[in-house]
Coordinates of N, CA and C in Angstrom, one line a residue:
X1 N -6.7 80.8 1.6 CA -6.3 80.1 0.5 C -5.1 80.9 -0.1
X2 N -4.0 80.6 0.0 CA -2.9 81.0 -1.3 C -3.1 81.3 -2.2
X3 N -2.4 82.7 -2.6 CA -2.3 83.1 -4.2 C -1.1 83.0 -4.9
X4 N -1.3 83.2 -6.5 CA 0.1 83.9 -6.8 C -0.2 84.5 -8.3
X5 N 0.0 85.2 -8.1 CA -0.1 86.4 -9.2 C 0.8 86.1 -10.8
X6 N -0.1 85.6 -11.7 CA 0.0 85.4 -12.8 C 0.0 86.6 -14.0
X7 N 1.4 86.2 -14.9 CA 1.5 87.5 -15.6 C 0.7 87.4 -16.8
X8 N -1.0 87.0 -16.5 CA -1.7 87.6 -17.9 C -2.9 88.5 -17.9
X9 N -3.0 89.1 -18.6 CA -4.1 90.5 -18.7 C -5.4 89.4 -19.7
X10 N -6.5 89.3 -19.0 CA -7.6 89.6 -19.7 C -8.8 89.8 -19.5
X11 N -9.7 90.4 -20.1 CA -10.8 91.4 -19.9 C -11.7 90.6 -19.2
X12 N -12.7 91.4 -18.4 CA -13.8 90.5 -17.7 C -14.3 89.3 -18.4
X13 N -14.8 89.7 -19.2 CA -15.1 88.9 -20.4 C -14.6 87.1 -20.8
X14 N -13.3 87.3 -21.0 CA -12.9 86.1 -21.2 C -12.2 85.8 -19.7
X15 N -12.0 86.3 -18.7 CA -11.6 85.8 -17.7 C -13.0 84.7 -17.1
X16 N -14.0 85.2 -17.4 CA -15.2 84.4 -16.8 C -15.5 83.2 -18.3
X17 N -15.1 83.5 -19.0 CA -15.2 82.7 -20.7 C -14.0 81.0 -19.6
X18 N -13.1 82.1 -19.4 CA -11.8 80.8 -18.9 C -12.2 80.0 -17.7
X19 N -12.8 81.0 -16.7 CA -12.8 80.0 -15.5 C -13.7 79.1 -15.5
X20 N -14.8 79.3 -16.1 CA -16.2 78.3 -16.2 C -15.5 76.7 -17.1
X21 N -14.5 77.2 -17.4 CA -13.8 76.0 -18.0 C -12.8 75.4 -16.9
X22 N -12.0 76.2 -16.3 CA -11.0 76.0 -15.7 C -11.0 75.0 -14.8
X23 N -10.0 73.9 -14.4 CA -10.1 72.8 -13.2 C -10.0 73.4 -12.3
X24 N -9.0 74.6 -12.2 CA -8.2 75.2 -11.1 C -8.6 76.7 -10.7
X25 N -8.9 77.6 -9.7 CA -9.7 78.3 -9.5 C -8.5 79.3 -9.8
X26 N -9.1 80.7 -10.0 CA -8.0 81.7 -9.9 C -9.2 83.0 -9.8
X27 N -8.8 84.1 -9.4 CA -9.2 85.4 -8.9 C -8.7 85.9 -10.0
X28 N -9.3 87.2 -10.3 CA -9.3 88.4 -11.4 C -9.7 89.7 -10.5
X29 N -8.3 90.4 -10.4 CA -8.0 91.8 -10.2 C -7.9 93.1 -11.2
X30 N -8.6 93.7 -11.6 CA -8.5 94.5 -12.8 C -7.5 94.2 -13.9
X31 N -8.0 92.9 -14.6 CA -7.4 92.4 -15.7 C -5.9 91.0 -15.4
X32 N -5.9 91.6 -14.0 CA -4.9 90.6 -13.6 C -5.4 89.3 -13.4
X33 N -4.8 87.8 -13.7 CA -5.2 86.4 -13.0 C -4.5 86.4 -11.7
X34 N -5.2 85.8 -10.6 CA -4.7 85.4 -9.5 C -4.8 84.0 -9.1
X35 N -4.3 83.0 -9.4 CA -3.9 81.7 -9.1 C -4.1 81.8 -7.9
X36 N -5.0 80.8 -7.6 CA -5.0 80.1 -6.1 C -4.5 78.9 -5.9
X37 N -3.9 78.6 -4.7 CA -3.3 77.0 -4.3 C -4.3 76.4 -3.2
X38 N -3.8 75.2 -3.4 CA -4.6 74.7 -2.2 C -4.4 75.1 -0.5
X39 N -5.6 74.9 0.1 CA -5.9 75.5 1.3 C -5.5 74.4 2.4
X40 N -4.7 74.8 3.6 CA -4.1 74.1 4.5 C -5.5 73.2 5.1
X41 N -4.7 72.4 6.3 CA -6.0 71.9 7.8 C -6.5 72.7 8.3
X42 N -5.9 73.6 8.9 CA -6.1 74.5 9.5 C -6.9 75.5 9.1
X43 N -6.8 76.0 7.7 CA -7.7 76.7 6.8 C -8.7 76.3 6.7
X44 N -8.8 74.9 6.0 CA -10.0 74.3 5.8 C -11.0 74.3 7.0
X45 N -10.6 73.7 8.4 CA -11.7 73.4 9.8 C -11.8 74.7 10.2
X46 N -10.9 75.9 9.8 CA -11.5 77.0 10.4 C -12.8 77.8 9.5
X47 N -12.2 77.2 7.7 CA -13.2 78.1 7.1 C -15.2 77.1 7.4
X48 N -15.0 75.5 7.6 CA -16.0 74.8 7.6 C -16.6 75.2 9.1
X49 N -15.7 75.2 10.1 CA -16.4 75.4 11.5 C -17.2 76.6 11.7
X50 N -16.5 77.8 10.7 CA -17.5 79.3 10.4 C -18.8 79.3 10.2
X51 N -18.5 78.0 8.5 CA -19.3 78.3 7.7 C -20.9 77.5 8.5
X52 N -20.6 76.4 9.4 CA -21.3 75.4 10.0 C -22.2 76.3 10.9
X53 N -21.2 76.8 11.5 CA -21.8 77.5 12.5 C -22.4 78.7 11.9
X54 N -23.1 79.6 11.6 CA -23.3 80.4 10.9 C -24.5 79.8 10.1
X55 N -24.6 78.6 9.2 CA -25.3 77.9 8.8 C -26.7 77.7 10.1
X56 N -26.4 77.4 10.9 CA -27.0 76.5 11.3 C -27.7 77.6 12.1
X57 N -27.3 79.0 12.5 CA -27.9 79.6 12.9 C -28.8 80.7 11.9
X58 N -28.5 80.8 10.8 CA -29.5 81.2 9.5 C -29.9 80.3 8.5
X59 N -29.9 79.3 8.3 CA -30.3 78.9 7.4 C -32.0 78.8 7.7
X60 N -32.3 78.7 8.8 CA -34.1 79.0 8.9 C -34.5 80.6 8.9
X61 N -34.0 81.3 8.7 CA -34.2 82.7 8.3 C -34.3 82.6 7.2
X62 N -33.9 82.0 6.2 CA -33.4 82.1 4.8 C -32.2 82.7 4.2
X63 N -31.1 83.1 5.1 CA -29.9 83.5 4.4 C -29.4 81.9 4.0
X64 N -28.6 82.3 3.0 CA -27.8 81.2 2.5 C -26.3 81.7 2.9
X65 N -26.0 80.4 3.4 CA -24.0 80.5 3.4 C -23.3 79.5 2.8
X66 N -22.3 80.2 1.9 CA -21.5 79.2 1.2 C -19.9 79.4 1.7
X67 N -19.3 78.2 1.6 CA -18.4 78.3 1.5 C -17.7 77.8 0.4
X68 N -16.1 78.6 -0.2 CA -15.2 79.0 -0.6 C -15.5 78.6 -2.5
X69 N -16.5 77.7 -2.7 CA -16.3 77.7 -4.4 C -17.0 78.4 -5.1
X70 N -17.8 79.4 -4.3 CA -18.8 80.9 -5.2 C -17.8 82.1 -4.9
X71 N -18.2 82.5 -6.5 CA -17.3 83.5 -7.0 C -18.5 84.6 -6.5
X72 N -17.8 86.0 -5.9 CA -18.4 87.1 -6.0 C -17.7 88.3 -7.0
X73 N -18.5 89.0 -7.6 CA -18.0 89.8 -8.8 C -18.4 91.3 -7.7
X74 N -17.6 92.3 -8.4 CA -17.3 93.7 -8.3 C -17.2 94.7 -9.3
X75 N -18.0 95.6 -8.8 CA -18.0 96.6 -10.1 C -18.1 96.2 -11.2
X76 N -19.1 95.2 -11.8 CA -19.2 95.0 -13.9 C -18.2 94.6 -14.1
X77 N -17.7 93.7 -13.2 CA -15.9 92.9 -14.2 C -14.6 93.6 -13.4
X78 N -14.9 94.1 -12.8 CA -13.4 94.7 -12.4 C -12.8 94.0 -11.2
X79 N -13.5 93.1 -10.9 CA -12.7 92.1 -9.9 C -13.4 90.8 -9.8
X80 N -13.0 89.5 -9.6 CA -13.8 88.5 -9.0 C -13.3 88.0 -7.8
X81 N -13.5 87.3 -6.8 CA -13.0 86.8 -5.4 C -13.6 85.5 -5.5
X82 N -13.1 84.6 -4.6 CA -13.3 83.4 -4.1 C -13.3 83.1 -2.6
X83 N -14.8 83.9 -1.8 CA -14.0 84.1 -0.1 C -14.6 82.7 0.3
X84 N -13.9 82.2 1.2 CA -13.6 81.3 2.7 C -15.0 81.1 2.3
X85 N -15.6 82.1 2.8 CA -17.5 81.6 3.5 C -18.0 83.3 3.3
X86 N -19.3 82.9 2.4 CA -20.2 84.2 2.1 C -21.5 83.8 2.5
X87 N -22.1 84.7 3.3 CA -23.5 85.0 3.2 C -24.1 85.7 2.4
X88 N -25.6 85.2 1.8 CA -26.1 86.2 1.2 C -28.0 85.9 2.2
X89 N -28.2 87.3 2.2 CA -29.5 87.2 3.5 C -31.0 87.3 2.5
X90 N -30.9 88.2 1.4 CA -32.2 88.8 0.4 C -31.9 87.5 -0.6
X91 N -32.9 87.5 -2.0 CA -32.6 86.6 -2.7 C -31.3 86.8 -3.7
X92 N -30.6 86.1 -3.8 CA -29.0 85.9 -4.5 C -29.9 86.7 -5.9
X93 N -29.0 87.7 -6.4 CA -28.6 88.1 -7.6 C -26.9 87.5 -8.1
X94 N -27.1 87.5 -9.3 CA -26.0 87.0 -10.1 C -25.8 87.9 -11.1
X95 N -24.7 88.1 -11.7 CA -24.0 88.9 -12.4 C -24.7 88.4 -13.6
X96 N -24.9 86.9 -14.1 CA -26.0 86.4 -15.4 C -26.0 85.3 -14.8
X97 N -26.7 84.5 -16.3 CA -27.4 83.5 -16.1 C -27.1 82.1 -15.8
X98 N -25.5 82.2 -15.9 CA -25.1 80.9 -14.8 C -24.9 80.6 -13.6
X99 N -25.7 81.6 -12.7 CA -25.9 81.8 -11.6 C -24.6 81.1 -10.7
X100 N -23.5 81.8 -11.3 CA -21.9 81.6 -10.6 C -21.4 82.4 -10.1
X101 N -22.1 83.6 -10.0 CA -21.0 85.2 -9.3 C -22.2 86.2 -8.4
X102 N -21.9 86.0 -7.4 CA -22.7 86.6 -6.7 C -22.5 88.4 -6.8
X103 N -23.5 89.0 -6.9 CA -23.5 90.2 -6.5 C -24.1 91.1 -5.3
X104 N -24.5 89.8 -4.4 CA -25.0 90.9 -3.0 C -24.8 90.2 -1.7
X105 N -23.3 89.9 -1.6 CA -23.6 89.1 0.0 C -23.2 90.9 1.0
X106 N -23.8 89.7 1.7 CA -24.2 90.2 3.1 C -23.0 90.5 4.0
X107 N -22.4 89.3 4.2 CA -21.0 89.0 4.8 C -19.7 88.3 4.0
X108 N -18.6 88.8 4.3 CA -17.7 88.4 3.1 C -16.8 87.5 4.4
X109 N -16.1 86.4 4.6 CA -15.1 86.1 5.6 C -14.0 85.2 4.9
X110 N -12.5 85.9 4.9 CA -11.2 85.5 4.6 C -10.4 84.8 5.4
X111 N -10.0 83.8 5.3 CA -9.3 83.0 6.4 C -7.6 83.3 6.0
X112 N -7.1 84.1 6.8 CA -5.9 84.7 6.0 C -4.6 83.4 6.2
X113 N -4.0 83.3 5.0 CA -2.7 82.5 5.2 C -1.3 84.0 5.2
X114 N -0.4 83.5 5.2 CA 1.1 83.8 5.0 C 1.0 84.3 3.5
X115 N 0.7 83.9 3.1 CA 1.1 84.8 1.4 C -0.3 85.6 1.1
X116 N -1.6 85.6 1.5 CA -2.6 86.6 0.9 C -2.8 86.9 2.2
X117 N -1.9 87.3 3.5 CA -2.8 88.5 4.3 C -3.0 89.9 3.8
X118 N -1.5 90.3 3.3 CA -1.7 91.4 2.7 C -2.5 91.9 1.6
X119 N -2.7 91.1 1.2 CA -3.6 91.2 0.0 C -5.4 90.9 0.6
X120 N -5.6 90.5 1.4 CA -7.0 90.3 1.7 C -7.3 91.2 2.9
X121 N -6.0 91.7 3.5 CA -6.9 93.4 4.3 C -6.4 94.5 3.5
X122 N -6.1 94.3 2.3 CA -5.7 95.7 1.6 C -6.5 95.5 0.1
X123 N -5.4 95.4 -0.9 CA -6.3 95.6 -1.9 C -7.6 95.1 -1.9
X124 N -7.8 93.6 -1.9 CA -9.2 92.5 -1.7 C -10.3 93.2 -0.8
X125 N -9.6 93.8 0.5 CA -10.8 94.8 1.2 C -11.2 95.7 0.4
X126 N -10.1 96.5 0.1 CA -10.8 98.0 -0.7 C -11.7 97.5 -2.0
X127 N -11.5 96.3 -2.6 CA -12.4 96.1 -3.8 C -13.7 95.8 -3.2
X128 N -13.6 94.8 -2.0 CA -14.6 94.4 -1.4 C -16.2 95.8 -0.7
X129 N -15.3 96.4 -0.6 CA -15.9 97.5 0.2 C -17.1 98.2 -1.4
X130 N -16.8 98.5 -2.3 CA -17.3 98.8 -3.5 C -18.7 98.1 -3.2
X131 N -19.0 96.5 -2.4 CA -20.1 96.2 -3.2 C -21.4 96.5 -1.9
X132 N -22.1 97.2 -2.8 CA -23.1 98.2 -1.8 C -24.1 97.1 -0.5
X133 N -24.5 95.9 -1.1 CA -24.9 95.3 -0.2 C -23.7 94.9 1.0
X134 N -22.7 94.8 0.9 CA -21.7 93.9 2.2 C -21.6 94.8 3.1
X135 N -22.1 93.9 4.5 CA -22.0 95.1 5.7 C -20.9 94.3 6.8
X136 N -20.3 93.2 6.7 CA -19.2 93.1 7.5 C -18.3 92.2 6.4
X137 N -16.8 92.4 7.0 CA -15.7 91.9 6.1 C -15.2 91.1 7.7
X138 N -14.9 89.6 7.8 CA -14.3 89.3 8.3 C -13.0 88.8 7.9
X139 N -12.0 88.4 8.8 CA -10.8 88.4 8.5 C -10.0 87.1 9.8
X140 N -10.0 85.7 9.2 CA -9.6 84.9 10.3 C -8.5 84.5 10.0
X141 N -7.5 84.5 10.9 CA -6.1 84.0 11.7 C -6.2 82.9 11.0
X142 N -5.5 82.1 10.9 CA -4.8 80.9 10.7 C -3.6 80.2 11.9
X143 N -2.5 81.3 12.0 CA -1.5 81.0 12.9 C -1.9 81.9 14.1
X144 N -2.6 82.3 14.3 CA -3.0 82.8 15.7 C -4.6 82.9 16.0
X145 N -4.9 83.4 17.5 CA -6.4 83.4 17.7 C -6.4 85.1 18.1
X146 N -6.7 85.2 16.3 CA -7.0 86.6 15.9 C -8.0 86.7 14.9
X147 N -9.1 87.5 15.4 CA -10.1 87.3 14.2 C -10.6 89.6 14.2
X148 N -10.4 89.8 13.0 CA -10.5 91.0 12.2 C -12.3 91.3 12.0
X149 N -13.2 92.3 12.6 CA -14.7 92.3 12.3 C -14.2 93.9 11.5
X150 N -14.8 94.1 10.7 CA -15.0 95.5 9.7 C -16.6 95.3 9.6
X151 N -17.6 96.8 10.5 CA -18.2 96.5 10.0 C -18.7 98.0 9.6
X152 N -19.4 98.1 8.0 CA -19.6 99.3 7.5 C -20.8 99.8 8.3
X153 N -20.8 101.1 8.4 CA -21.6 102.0 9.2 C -22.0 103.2 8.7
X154 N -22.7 103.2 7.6 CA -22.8 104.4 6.4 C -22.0 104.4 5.3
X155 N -20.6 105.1 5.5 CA -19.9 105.1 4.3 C -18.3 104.5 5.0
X156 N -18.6 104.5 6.5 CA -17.4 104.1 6.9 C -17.4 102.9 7.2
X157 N -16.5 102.5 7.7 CA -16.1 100.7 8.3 C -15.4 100.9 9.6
X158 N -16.1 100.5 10.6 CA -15.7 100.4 11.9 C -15.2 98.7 11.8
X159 N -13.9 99.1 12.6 CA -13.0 97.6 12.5 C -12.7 97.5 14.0
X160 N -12.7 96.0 14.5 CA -12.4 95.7 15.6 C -11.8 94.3 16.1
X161 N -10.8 93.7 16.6 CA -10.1 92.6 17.0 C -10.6 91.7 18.3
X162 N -10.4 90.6 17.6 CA -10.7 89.7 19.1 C -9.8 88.6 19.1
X163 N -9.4 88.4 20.3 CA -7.9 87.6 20.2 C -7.5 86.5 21.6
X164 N -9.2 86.1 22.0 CA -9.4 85.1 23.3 C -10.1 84.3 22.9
X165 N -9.6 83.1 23.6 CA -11.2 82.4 22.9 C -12.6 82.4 23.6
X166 N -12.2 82.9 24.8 CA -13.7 83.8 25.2 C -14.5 84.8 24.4
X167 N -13.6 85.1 23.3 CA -14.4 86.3 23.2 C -15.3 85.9 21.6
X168 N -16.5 86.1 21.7 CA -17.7 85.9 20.8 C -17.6 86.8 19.7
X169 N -17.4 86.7 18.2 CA -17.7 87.1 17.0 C -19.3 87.8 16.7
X170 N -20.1 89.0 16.8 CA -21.0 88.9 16.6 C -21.3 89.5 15.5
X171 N -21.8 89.1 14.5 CA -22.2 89.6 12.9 C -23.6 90.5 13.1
X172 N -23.3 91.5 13.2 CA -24.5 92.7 13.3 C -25.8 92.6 12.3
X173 N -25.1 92.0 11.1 CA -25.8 92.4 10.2 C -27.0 91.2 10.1
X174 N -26.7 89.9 10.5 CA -27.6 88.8 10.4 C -27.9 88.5 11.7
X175 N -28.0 89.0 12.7 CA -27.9 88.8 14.1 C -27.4 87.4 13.8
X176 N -26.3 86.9 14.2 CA -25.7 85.6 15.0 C -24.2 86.0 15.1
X177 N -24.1 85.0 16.0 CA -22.4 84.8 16.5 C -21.9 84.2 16.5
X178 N -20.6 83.4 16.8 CA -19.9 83.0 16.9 C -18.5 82.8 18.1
X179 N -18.1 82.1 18.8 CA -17.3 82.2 20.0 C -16.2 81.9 18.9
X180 N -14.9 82.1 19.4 CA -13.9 82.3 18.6 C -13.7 80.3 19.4
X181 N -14.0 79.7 20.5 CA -13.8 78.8 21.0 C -14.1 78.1 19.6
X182 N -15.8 78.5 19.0 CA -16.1 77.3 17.6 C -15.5 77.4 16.6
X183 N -15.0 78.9 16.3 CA -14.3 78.8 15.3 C -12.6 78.2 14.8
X184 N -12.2 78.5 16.1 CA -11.3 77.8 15.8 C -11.2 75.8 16.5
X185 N -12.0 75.4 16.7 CA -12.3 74.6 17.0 C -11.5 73.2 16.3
X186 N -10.8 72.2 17.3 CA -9.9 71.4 16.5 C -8.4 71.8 16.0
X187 N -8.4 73.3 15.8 CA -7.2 73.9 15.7 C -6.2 73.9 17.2
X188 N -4.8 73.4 16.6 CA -3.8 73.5 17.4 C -2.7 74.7 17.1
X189 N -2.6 75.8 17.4 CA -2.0 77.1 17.7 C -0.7 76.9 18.2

């Protein structure tokens, strides 16, 4: 999904006061708004073919997977996100009691465009990495068949690329996988 960085400061507090109102979604980077636009074809079937697949191989475990309209929070206010497709595997905690901001997925996955890649393997990682339960950050292509696995391993994050459509996505942390064949599925490259 598209960003664009809006010039207003305001505190955790009323950033979550605004959006629970808001039509239009926007991210919150230590006091910064981040306006989001709407998400391509290509975005959209790669973030639903994830989230499907993935679904359908936890949802009888009891993880839940959502895709792209739950907010996850960081550090007590210091960031919010809006990823592609989250897992959460234990029972969902929420930041309070409108059960809108997740505080413990499992798996975080970003479907990168042209204007937020840099921002979604850089800063959006490093905030991301802060939250103690997330044990893989994925990272999907849009204009290519390139998919980014990060997966934390103590204090570090081992990262690795796959860029065939033979080659299988596997999420360590919830045992399931994914062929890059399903994920990108429908997409023309």
């Amino acid at each position: 999904m598209s960003s664009v960085a809006a010039q207003t400061y305001l505190t955790p507090q009323e950033y979550i006061i605004t959006e629970r109102k808001a039509t239009l979604k926007s991210e919150y980077l230590s006091g910064e708004i981040v306006a989001m636009s709407g998400a391509s074809n290509t975005h959209n079937l790669i973030t639903m073919n994830t989230a499907t697949g993935l679904y359908n191989q936890l949802a009888e475990r009891g993880c839940r997977v959502y895709a792209s309209d739950m907010r996850v929070g960081i550090s007590a206010g210091d960031s919010y996100f809006y990823p592609d497709v989250t897992v959460v595997c234990e029972k969902p905690r929420f930041e309070d009691n409108e059960f809108d901001t997740f505080i413990n997925p499992i798996v975080v996955i970003e479907v990168l465009s042209r204007s937020t890649e840099v921002y979604d393997k850089g800063e959006k990682f490093r905030r991301y990495q802060q939250l103690e339960s997330l044990q893989e950050y994925i990272l999907i292509s849009q204009d290519h068949i390139r998919v980014e696995h990060h997966l934390r391993q103590g204090k570090n994050w081992v990262s690795s690329e796959l860029t065939t459509f033979e080659d299988t996505l596997k999420f360590i942390s919830v045992d399931a996988e994914l062929s890059l064949q399903q994920i990108y599925r429908f997409i023309e490259l």
